[in-house]
Amino acid sequence: MGIAILLLLPLLLLMFDSSGSDDIAFETENSETLQADDADATIRPIEPDEPNEIVRTGLIVPNDLFGANAVYSVHTDDGIPTDTFNSAMDAFEIDGVRFPAGQAEMDPGDVDGLDTLDITQLTTEGDLRPELKAFMDRIDADVILTIPTTTPLSSYGDDLDTWAELVMQEYGDKISAFEIGNEYWAFMGETEYGQRANIAVQALASGMDAAGVEEADIIVQMASTYNESEYTSSRSSAGFIDRLTAANNTIIDQFSTSTLAEIDGVVEHYYWNKSPIPFENNSGEIRYMDVDFDVWQSRFSQDLDFHITEWNLKMGNCTCNGLRSMAIHVEMVENMIELGVDSAQVWPIVHNTTNDLGGPDDDGVVETDAQGRVVETVRGAIFDLMSEALPGTELIKLDIESVENGMEIAAYERDGEFVFYFGSNTTAQENFTVDLREIIPGFSSAEGVQIGYDRATSDGQIWDPSEGRVDALSVQIDGETYYLNEHDTRAQLTDFVYRSPVINVSLNPYEVIQITAR
């Protein structure tokens, strides 16, 4: 984004606007409590026994893992996608979006059609509302439509079947799923959300049946024990896992037998609120989504799909931003694959936030290099590289003997082509050798792309939501100040071609290199 200047007033407004920034809305979990309750079980049970041994997981990276959120008031003008959002869609080659994202729900004081959008409202003539039609007419992607759950309970679901019939008849070829609500725990407890979801599922299923077209999926939220949850630590003395399990079961208990049969999948949001690497590889690192999913799957006879409709570095996690965020994004993708996630939509693709991937939402264009690779931010660069290289590959586990254990490694393979990610997790320069002779005996060639930050776009400052503009964390490298967590620099991509299976790599602190070999 160049040396992007995050304007003070919009950011102050964002700090109090949950609809514009879903990851900071009502985040009140007690990190110390969760740490104490952390499950000990690793989420990585499959590991190599010997150096250079390849262990196949059988886990294939889904094509829908690199979608994006289309936030109504940020990415559209009355439903018409903005130039910046269209630029982001093109630059990142996004083919799946979620709309209107977190702005499906109304906070007190919000104005429908301005701050939020209830897409299920019909016009006085009984037609779909124009903002929804404007978006659906123009978007060239599969769409998850998020419907609200915060309208009055006494009338909740009225005409929802009619709306579902209309929207499927007109846009059924673009709609991949209906998502019931957004972060219910900000507004209500599990019992009420379950009751509302039960109504919505029945109405959506009826409307889709009447439409007579191929049906979209119906997906519902799993539990989170925050804020209005009936199972916060202030409302229950039980341990965290017991409270989380009870919260999930309470939602499911509100469903009728016919509702259970109509639900196709479940939803979570995944924001990285941990410390920098090294990683823990346990349930705490994945926000206990494994616990949630196990509860839900045990209550259903059909296999449930798993959707993460928002994910990213948490916006307020300043320590982990900038260069430090890249290995975190690699880890989050690996975690989602291990969880069996079927689709995911990053938040936000462009925005006036510290964790956007493509720069400010009013910039007009997302910067790419001569090869069309995103360089607007380092976060965007690693996301773009992974989204291009990984779909259809298999996650594999290996321990490369020539690479020290302190280096973060992720590896994938398809039809004899391997994709490796090596990430530095120290504040010193790292020089190491990647010896692929045993892993790829018939080695023919390899390419690498190393991601650092463009120092010409650095001003050494970050925006901290709690402190304002402050100095970024830094170390001295070759006599120059090197910034670790500056969030608004552009990425610098350095390309390599390798003719030998023995590859020498030099990384500055927290840089990541992607190596593709065959």
Coordinates of C-alpha atoms in Angstrom, one line a residue:
M1 CA 0.0 0.0 0.0
G2 CA 3.0 2.2 -0.1
I3 CA 3.4 4.3 3.0
A4 CA -0.2 4.1 3.8
I5 CA -1.5 6.7 6.2
L6 CA -4.4 5.3 8.3
L7 CA -6.5 8.4 9.1
L8 CA -7.2 8.9 12.8
L9 CA -10.9 9.6 12.6
P10 CA -11.9 6.5 10.6
L11 CA -9.8 4.3 12.8
L12 CA -11.3 5.7 15.9
L13 CA -14.7 5.0 14.5
L14 CA -13.8 1.5 13.5
M15 CA -12.8 0.8 17.1
F16 CA -16.4 1.3 18.1
D17 CA -18.0 -0.1 14.9
S18 CA -18.5 -3.8 15.3
S19 CA -20.3 -4.1 11.9
G20 CA -17.3 -2.7 10.1
S21 CA -14.7 -4.8 11.9
D22 CA -16.0 -8.2 12.9
D23 CA -12.8 -9.5 14.6
I24 CA -12.7 -6.8 17.3
A25 CA -16.4 -6.9 18.0
F26 CA -17.1 -8.0 21.6
E27 CA -13.8 -9.9 21.9
T28 CA -13.7 -10.3 25.7
E29 CA -12.4 -13.8 26.3
N30 CA -10.0 -14.2 29.2
S31 CA -6.8 -15.3 27.6
E32 CA -5.4 -16.4 30.9
T33 CA -8.4 -18.6 31.6
L34 CA -8.2 -20.2 28.2
Q35 CA -4.5 -20.8 28.6
A36 CA -5.1 -22.6 31.8
D37 CA -7.8 -24.7 30.2
D38 CA -5.8 -25.4 27.0
A39 CA -6.3 -28.9 25.7
D40 CA -3.0 -30.8 25.8
A41 CA -3.8 -32.9 22.7
T42 CA -1.9 -31.9 19.6
I43 CA -3.8 -31.2 16.4
R44 CA -0.8 -32.7 14.5
P45 CA -1.0 -36.4 15.3
I46 CA 0.7 -37.3 12.0
E47 CA 4.4 -36.6 12.1
P48 CA 7.4 -38.2 10.4
D49 CA 9.5 -40.6 12.4
E50 CA 12.7 -40.3 10.4
P51 CA 14.5 -37.3 8.8
N52 CA 13.5 -36.7 5.2
E53 CA 10.6 -39.1 5.5
I54 CA 7.4 -37.9 3.8
V55 CA 4.2 -38.7 5.6
R56 CA 1.0 -38.3 3.6
T57 CA -2.0 -36.9 5.4
G58 CA -4.6 -37.5 2.7
L59 CA -5.8 -33.9 3.3
I60 CA -6.3 -32.0 0.0
V61 CA -6.4 -28.2 0.0
P62 CA -9.9 -27.2 -1.1
N63 CA -10.4 -24.8 -4.0
D64 CA -12.7 -22.6 -1.8
L65 CA -10.1 -21.9 1.0
F66 CA -9.1 -18.5 -0.3
G67 CA -12.4 -16.5 -0.6
A68 CA -13.1 -13.1 0.8
N69 CA -15.7 -11.0 2.7
A70 CA -17.7 -8.4 0.9
V71 CA -18.7 -6.0 3.6
Y72 CA -21.7 -3.9 2.6
S73 CA -20.8 -0.4 3.7
V74 CA -17.1 -0.9 3.0
H75 CA -16.9 -2.7 -0.3
T76 CA -20.0 -1.5 -2.0
D77 CA -22.0 1.7 -2.8
D78 CA -25.6 0.7 -2.2
G79 CA -24.6 -2.8 -3.3
I80 CA -22.5 -1.9 -6.3
P81 CA -18.9 -3.2 -5.7
T82 CA -16.4 -0.3 -5.4
D83 CA -13.5 0.1 -7.8
T84 CA -11.1 -0.9 -5.0
F85 CA -13.0 -4.0 -4.2
N86 CA -13.1 -5.0 -7.9
S87 CA -9.3 -4.4 -8.0
A88 CA -8.9 -6.7 -5.0
M89 CA -11.1 -9.4 -6.6
D90 CA -8.9 -9.3 -9.7
A91 CA -5.6 -9.0 -8.0
F92 CA -6.2 -11.9 -5.6
E93 CA -8.3 -13.8 -8.2
I94 CA -11.1 -14.3 -5.7
D95 CA -13.9 -16.6 -6.8
G96 CA -15.9 -16.9 -3.6
V97 CA -17.3 -14.1 -1.4
R98 CA -19.6 -13.7 1.7
F99 CA -22.1 -10.9 1.6
P100 CA -23.1 -8.6 3.4
A101 CA -20.7 -10.3 5.8
G102 CA -20.8 -9.0 9.4
Q103 CA -23.1 -6.2 8.4
A104 CA -26.0 -8.6 8.1
E105 CA -26.8 -7.9 11.8
M106 CA -27.8 -4.5 13.2
D107 CA -26.2 -2.9 16.2
P108 CA -28.2 -0.3 18.2
G109 CA -28.2 2.9 16.2
D110 CA -27.4 1.3 12.8
V111 CA -29.5 2.3 9.8
D112 CA -30.6 -0.5 7.5
G113 CA -29.3 0.2 4.0
L114 CA -26.6 2.5 5.3
D115 CA -24.6 0.8 8.1
T116 CA -26.0 -2.7 7.6
L117 CA -28.1 -4.6 5.1
D118 CA -31.0 -7.0 5.9
I119 CA -30.9 -8.8 2.6
T120 CA -34.1 -10.7 3.4
Q121 CA -36.3 -7.6 3.3
L122 CA -38.6 -7.4 0.3
T123 CA -39.8 -4.2 -1.4
T124 CA -43.4 -3.0 -1.1
E125 CA -43.9 -4.6 -4.5
G126 CA -42.6 -7.9 -3.1
D127 CA -39.3 -7.9 -5.0
L128 CA -35.8 -8.4 -3.8
R129 CA -34.3 -5.2 -2.4
P130 CA -32.3 -3.2 -4.9
E131 CA -29.0 -3.3 -3.0
L132 CA -29.0 -7.1 -3.0
K133 CA -29.8 -7.2 -6.7
A134 CA -27.1 -4.6 -7.5
F135 CA -24.5 -6.8 -5.8
M136 CA -25.6 -10.1 -7.2
D137 CA -26.0 -8.7 -10.8
R138 CA -22.4 -7.5 -10.8
I139 CA -20.4 -10.1 -8.8
D140 CA -18.7 -12.8 -10.7
A141 CA -18.1 -15.3 -7.9
D142 CA -19.9 -17.9 -5.8
V143 CA -21.7 -16.1 -2.9
I144 CA -22.5 -17.0 0.7
L145 CA -25.5 -14.9 1.7
T146 CA -25.6 -14.0 5.4
I147 CA -29.1 -13.5 6.8
P148 CA -29.8 -11.6 10.0
T149 CA -31.0 -13.0 13.3
T150 CA -31.5 -9.8 15.2
T151 CA -35.0 -8.8 13.9
P152 CA -37.8 -9.1 16.5
L153 CA -38.3 -12.7 17.5
S154 CA -42.1 -12.4 17.3
S155 CA -41.9 -11.9 13.6
Y156 CA -38.6 -13.6 12.8
G157 CA -38.8 -15.7 9.7
D158 CA -41.9 -14.0 8.3
D159 CA -41.7 -14.1 4.5
L160 CA -38.2 -15.7 4.6
D161 CA -39.5 -18.6 2.6
T162 CA -40.8 -16.2 -0.1
W163 CA -37.5 -14.4 -0.1
A164 CA -35.6 -17.7 -0.4
E165 CA -37.7 -18.7 -3.3
L166 CA -37.2 -15.4 -5.1
V167 CA -33.5 -15.1 -4.6
M168 CA -32.9 -18.7 -5.7
Q169 CA -35.0 -18.3 -8.8
E170 CA -33.1 -15.2 -9.8
Y171 CA -29.5 -15.9 -8.5
G172 CA -29.4 -19.6 -7.6
D173 CA -26.5 -20.2 -9.9
K174 CA -24.4 -17.9 -7.9
I175 CA -25.5 -18.7 -4.3
S176 CA -23.4 -21.4 -2.6
A177 CA -24.8 -21.2 0.9
F178 CA -27.1 -19.3 3.3
E179 CA -25.4 -18.5 6.5
I180 CA -27.7 -17.9 9.5
G181 CA -26.5 -14.9 11.4
N182 CA -23.1 -13.4 12.3
E183 CA -21.5 -13.8 15.7
Y184 CA -24.8 -14.4 17.5
W185 CA -23.0 -14.2 20.9
A186 CA -22.8 -10.4 20.5
F187 CA -26.6 -10.1 20.6
M188 CA -28.1 -13.2 22.3
G189 CA -27.6 -16.5 24.0
E190 CA -27.5 -20.0 22.6
T191 CA -31.1 -20.8 23.3
E192 CA -32.4 -17.8 21.4
Y193 CA -30.0 -18.3 18.6
G194 CA -30.9 -21.9 18.3
Q195 CA -34.6 -21.0 18.2
R196 CA -34.1 -18.4 15.5
A197 CA -31.9 -20.7 13.5
N198 CA -34.5 -23.4 13.7
I199 CA -37.1 -21.0 12.2
A200 CA -34.6 -19.8 9.5
V201 CA -33.6 -23.3 8.4
Q202 CA -37.2 -24.4 7.9
A203 CA -38.1 -21.3 5.9
L204 CA -35.0 -21.4 3.7
A205 CA -35.5 -25.1 3.0
S206 CA -39.2 -24.5 2.1
G207 CA -38.3 -21.6 -0.2
M208 CA -35.6 -23.4 -2.0
D209 CA -37.9 -26.4 -2.5
A210 CA -40.5 -24.1 -4.0
A211 CA -37.9 -22.5 -6.3
G212 CA -37.4 -25.8 -8.1
V213 CA -33.6 -25.2 -8.7
E214 CA -30.5 -26.8 -7.4
E215 CA -30.4 -26.0 -3.7
A216 CA -27.7 -24.0 -1.9
D217 CA -26.3 -25.2 1.5
I218 CA -27.7 -24.0 4.8
I219 CA -25.0 -23.4 7.4
V220 CA -25.3 -22.4 11.0
Q221 CA -22.9 -21.0 13.7
M222 CA -21.2 -23.1 16.2
A223 CA -20.9 -21.8 19.8
S224 CA -18.6 -19.2 21.3
T225 CA -18.8 -18.4 25.1
Y226 CA -18.4 -14.6 24.8
N227 CA -20.5 -11.7 25.9
E228 CA -24.2 -12.6 25.6
S229 CA -23.5 -16.4 25.7
E230 CA -25.3 -18.3 28.5
Y231 CA -22.0 -20.0 29.2
T232 CA -19.5 -17.2 29.9
S233 CA -17.3 -17.6 32.9
S234 CA -19.3 -15.0 34.8
R235 CA -22.5 -17.1 34.3
S236 CA -21.1 -20.5 34.9
S237 CA -18.5 -22.0 37.2
A238 CA -17.8 -24.9 35.0
G239 CA -14.4 -25.3 33.2
F240 CA -14.0 -23.8 29.8
I241 CA -14.3 -27.0 27.7
D242 CA -17.4 -28.0 29.7
R243 CA -19.0 -24.6 29.1
L244 CA -18.1 -24.7 25.4
T245 CA -19.5 -28.1 25.0
A246 CA -22.8 -27.2 26.8
A247 CA -23.1 -24.0 24.6
N248 CA -22.9 -26.0 21.4
N249 CA -25.4 -28.6 22.7
T250 CA -27.8 -25.9 23.7
I251 CA -27.9 -24.5 20.2
I252 CA -28.5 -28.0 18.7
D253 CA -31.2 -28.8 21.3
Q254 CA -33.4 -26.1 19.8
F255 CA -33.5 -27.9 16.4
S256 CA -36.4 -30.1 15.3
T257 CA -35.7 -33.4 13.6
S258 CA -36.5 -31.9 10.2
T259 CA -34.2 -29.0 10.9
L260 CA -31.3 -31.3 11.7
A261 CA -31.8 -33.0 8.4
E262 CA -31.7 -29.7 6.4
I263 CA -28.4 -28.4 7.9
D264 CA -25.4 -28.9 5.6
G265 CA -22.6 -27.3 7.5
V266 CA -21.3 -25.2 10.4
V267 CA -19.5 -21.9 10.7
E268 CA -16.7 -20.5 12.8
H269 CA -14.5 -17.3 12.7
Y270 CA -10.8 -17.8 13.2
Y271 CA -8.7 -14.8 14.3
W272 CA -5.1 -15.2 15.5
N273 CA -5.0 -13.6 19.0
K274 CA -1.9 -15.5 20.1
S275 CA 1.7 -14.5 20.6
P276 CA 4.3 -14.7 17.8
I277 CA 5.8 -18.0 16.7
P278 CA 6.9 -20.7 17.6
F279 CA 3.5 -22.3 17.4
E280 CA 1.8 -24.4 20.0
N281 CA -0.1 -26.9 17.7
N282 CA -2.9 -27.4 20.2
S283 CA -6.6 -26.7 20.5
G284 CA -5.9 -23.2 22.0
E285 CA -4.1 -22.2 18.8
I286 CA -7.2 -23.1 16.7
R287 CA -9.6 -21.4 19.2
Y288 CA -11.1 -24.8 20.2
M289 CA -12.8 -25.2 16.8
D290 CA -12.0 -28.9 17.0
V291 CA -14.0 -29.2 20.2
D292 CA -16.9 -27.3 18.6
F293 CA -16.9 -29.4 15.5
D294 CA -16.7 -32.7 17.3
V295 CA -19.8 -31.8 19.4
W296 CA -21.8 -30.9 16.3
Q297 CA -20.8 -33.9 14.2
S298 CA -21.7 -36.2 17.0
R299 CA -25.3 -34.9 17.0
F300 CA -25.9 -35.3 13.2
S301 CA -26.3 -38.4 11.1
Q302 CA -25.0 -36.7 7.9
D303 CA -21.4 -35.4 7.4
L304 CA -21.2 -31.7 8.1
D305 CA -19.2 -29.3 6.0
F306 CA -17.0 -26.8 7.9
H307 CA -16.9 -23.2 6.9
I308 CA -14.7 -20.4 8.3
T309 CA -16.4 -17.3 7.1
E310 CA -13.9 -14.9 8.6
W311 CA -10.2 -15.4 9.3
N312 CA -7.0 -13.4 9.7
L313 CA -4.6 -12.0 12.2
K314 CA -6.7 -10.3 14.8
M315 CA -6.7 -6.6 14.1
G316 CA -5.5 -5.5 17.5
N317 CA -2.7 -8.0 17.6
C318 CA 0.0 -5.5 16.8
T319 CA 2.9 -7.6 18.0
C320 CA 2.2 -10.2 15.3
N321 CA 1.7 -7.9 12.4
G322 CA 4.0 -7.0 9.5
L323 CA 6.6 -9.6 8.7
R324 CA 5.6 -11.6 11.7
S325 CA 2.2 -12.2 10.2
M326 CA 3.4 -14.2 7.2
A327 CA 4.3 -17.4 9.0
I328 CA 1.1 -17.0 11.0
H329 CA -0.9 -17.0 7.8
V330 CA 0.9 -20.1 6.6
E331 CA 0.2 -21.7 10.0
M332 CA -3.5 -20.7 9.9
V333 CA -4.0 -22.2 6.5
E334 CA -2.3 -25.4 7.6
N335 CA -4.5 -25.6 10.7
M336 CA -7.6 -25.1 8.6
I337 CA -6.6 -27.9 6.3
E338 CA -6.0 -30.2 9.3
L339 CA -9.4 -29.3 10.6
G340 CA -11.0 -30.4 7.4
V341 CA -12.3 -26.9 6.5
D342 CA -14.2 -26.9 3.2
S343 CA -14.3 -23.1 2.5
A344 CA -12.9 -20.0 4.1
Q345 CA -13.3 -16.2 3.5
V346 CA -10.6 -13.9 4.7
W347 CA -11.5 -10.6 6.5
P348 CA -10.7 -8.0 5.2
I349 CA -9.5 -8.1 1.7
V350 CA -9.3 -4.2 1.6
H351 CA -10.3 -1.9 4.5
N352 CA -9.0 0.9 6.6
T353 CA -7.6 -1.5 9.2
T354 CA -4.2 -2.8 10.3
N355 CA -4.9 -6.3 9.1
D356 CA -6.2 -5.7 5.6
L357 CA -4.5 -7.7 2.8
G358 CA -4.9 -5.3 0.0
G359 CA -4.6 -1.9 1.5
P360 CA -7.2 0.9 2.2
D361 CA -10.7 0.4 0.8
D362 CA -10.5 3.8 -0.9
D363 CA -7.2 3.4 -2.7
G364 CA -8.7 2.5 -6.0
V365 CA -6.2 -0.2 -6.8
V366 CA -4.4 -3.1 -5.2
E367 CA -0.7 -3.0 -6.1
T368 CA 0.8 -5.9 -8.0
D369 CA 4.2 -6.5 -9.5
A370 CA 5.1 -7.2 -13.1
Q371 CA 4.0 -10.8 -12.7
G372 CA 0.6 -9.9 -11.3
R373 CA 1.5 -10.9 -7.7
V374 CA 0.1 -8.8 -4.9
V375 CA 2.7 -6.6 -3.2
E376 CA 0.3 -4.1 -1.5
T377 CA 1.1 -5.7 1.9
V378 CA 3.2 -8.6 3.2
R379 CA 0.0 -10.2 4.4
G380 CA -1.5 -9.9 1.0
A381 CA 1.6 -11.2 -0.7
I382 CA 1.7 -14.5 1.3
F383 CA -2.1 -15.0 0.9
D384 CA -1.8 -14.4 -2.8
L385 CA 1.1 -16.9 -3.2
M386 CA -0.7 -19.6 -1.2
S387 CA -4.0 -19.1 -3.0
E388 CA -2.2 -19.6 -6.3
A389 CA 0.0 -22.5 -5.4
L390 CA -2.0 -24.7 -2.9
P391 CA -5.5 -25.6 -4.1
G392 CA -5.6 -29.2 -5.1
T393 CA -2.3 -30.1 -3.3
E394 CA -2.0 -32.6 -0.5
L395 CA -0.7 -31.4 2.9
I396 CA 2.3 -33.6 3.7
K397 CA 4.5 -33.8 6.8
L398 CA 8.3 -34.0 6.7
D399 CA 11.4 -33.2 8.7
I400 CA 14.1 -32.0 6.4
E401 CA 17.3 -33.0 8.1
S402 CA 19.4 -30.1 6.8
V403 CA 16.9 -27.5 8.2
E404 CA 17.2 -26.7 11.8
N405 CA 14.2 -27.5 14.0
G406 CA 13.7 -23.8 14.9
M407 CA 12.6 -23.1 11.3
E408 CA 8.9 -23.2 10.5
I409 CA 8.1 -25.6 7.7
A410 CA 4.9 -26.3 5.8
A411 CA 4.8 -28.7 2.8
Y412 CA 2.4 -29.7 0.1
E413 CA 2.5 -32.0 -3.0
R414 CA 0.6 -32.8 -6.1
D415 CA 1.6 -35.0 -9.0
G416 CA 5.3 -34.9 -8.1
E417 CA 5.4 -31.1 -7.6
F418 CA 6.2 -30.0 -4.1
V419 CA 5.5 -26.6 -2.5
F420 CA 7.5 -25.7 0.6
Y421 CA 7.2 -22.8 3.0
F422 CA 10.2 -21.9 5.2
G423 CA 9.7 -19.2 7.8
S424 CA 12.2 -17.6 10.1
N425 CA 11.0 -17.2 13.7
T426 CA 14.0 -15.4 15.1
T427 CA 15.2 -11.8 15.2
A428 CA 18.5 -12.7 13.6
Q429 CA 19.4 -13.5 10.0
E430 CA 19.1 -17.2 9.2
N431 CA 21.3 -19.1 6.7
F432 CA 20.5 -22.7 6.0
T433 CA 20.5 -25.4 3.4
V434 CA 17.4 -27.2 2.0
D435 CA 18.6 -30.6 0.9
L436 CA 15.9 -32.2 -1.3
R437 CA 18.0 -35.1 -2.7
E438 CA 16.2 -37.8 -0.6
I439 CA 12.8 -36.1 -0.7
I440 CA 12.8 -35.7 -4.5
P441 CA 15.3 -38.3 -5.9
G442 CA 14.5 -37.4 -9.5
F443 CA 14.9 -33.6 -8.9
S444 CA 14.8 -31.6 -12.1
S445 CA 14.2 -27.9 -11.2
A446 CA 12.9 -25.5 -8.6
E447 CA 11.9 -21.9 -8.2
G448 CA 11.7 -19.8 -5.1
V449 CA 10.1 -16.5 -4.1
Q450 CA 11.2 -14.8 -0.9
I451 CA 8.9 -12.3 0.8
G452 CA 10.3 -9.4 2.7
Y453 CA 9.2 -5.8 3.1
D454 CA 10.0 -2.9 0.8
R455 CA 12.1 -0.6 3.1
A456 CA 11.4 2.3 0.8
T457 CA 7.8 2.2 1.9
S458 CA 8.6 2.1 5.6
D459 CA 8.3 4.9 8.1
G460 CA 8.9 2.7 11.2
Q461 CA 5.5 3.4 12.7
I462 CA 2.4 1.3 13.4
W463 CA -1.1 2.1 14.4
D464 CA -2.0 0.6 17.8
P465 CA -5.7 0.8 18.5
S466 CA -5.1 1.3 22.2
E467 CA -2.1 3.8 21.9
G468 CA -2.4 5.4 18.5
R469 CA 0.7 5.8 16.3
V470 CA 3.8 4.3 17.9
D471 CA 7.2 3.0 16.8
A472 CA 7.3 -0.4 15.3
L473 CA 9.4 -3.2 16.9
S474 CA 12.8 -3.3 15.4
V475 CA 16.3 -4.9 15.4
Q476 CA 19.6 -3.9 13.7
I477 CA 20.4 -5.9 10.5
D478 CA 23.7 -5.0 8.8
G479 CA 23.8 -1.7 10.6
E480 CA 20.3 -0.7 9.5
T481 CA 17.0 -0.6 11.5
Y482 CA 14.8 -3.5 10.5
Y483 CA 11.1 -3.3 11.4
L484 CA 9.4 -6.5 12.5
N485 CA 5.7 -5.6 12.8
E486 CA 5.1 -2.6 10.6
H487 CA 1.7 -3.3 9.0
D488 CA 1.5 -0.9 6.1
T489 CA 4.6 -1.4 4.0
R490 CA 4.6 -3.0 0.6
A491 CA 6.0 -6.5 0.1
Q492 CA 9.3 -7.1 -1.7
L493 CA 9.4 -10.3 -3.7
T494 CA 12.7 -11.8 -4.7
D495 CA 12.7 -14.6 -7.2
F496 CA 15.2 -17.5 -7.5
V497 CA 15.8 -20.4 -9.9
Y498 CA 17.5 -23.5 -8.7
R499 CA 19.2 -26.2 -10.8
S500 CA 20.4 -28.2 -7.8
P501 CA 18.4 -30.1 -5.2
V502 CA 20.7 -28.6 -2.5
I503 CA 19.4 -25.1 -2.0
N504 CA 21.1 -22.4 0.1
V505 CA 18.6 -19.9 1.7
S506 CA 19.2 -16.7 3.6
L507 CA 16.3 -15.1 5.4
N508 CA 16.1 -11.9 7.4
P509 CA 14.0 -12.0 10.6
Y510 CA 10.5 -13.3 10.0
E511 CA 10.8 -13.5 6.2
V512 CA 9.2 -16.5 4.4
I513 CA 10.3 -18.2 1.2
Q514 CA 8.1 -20.4 -1.0
I515 CA 10.0 -23.0 -2.9
T516 CA 8.3 -25.0 -5.7
A517 CA 10.3 -28.1 -6.7
R518 CA 9.7 -31.1 -9.0

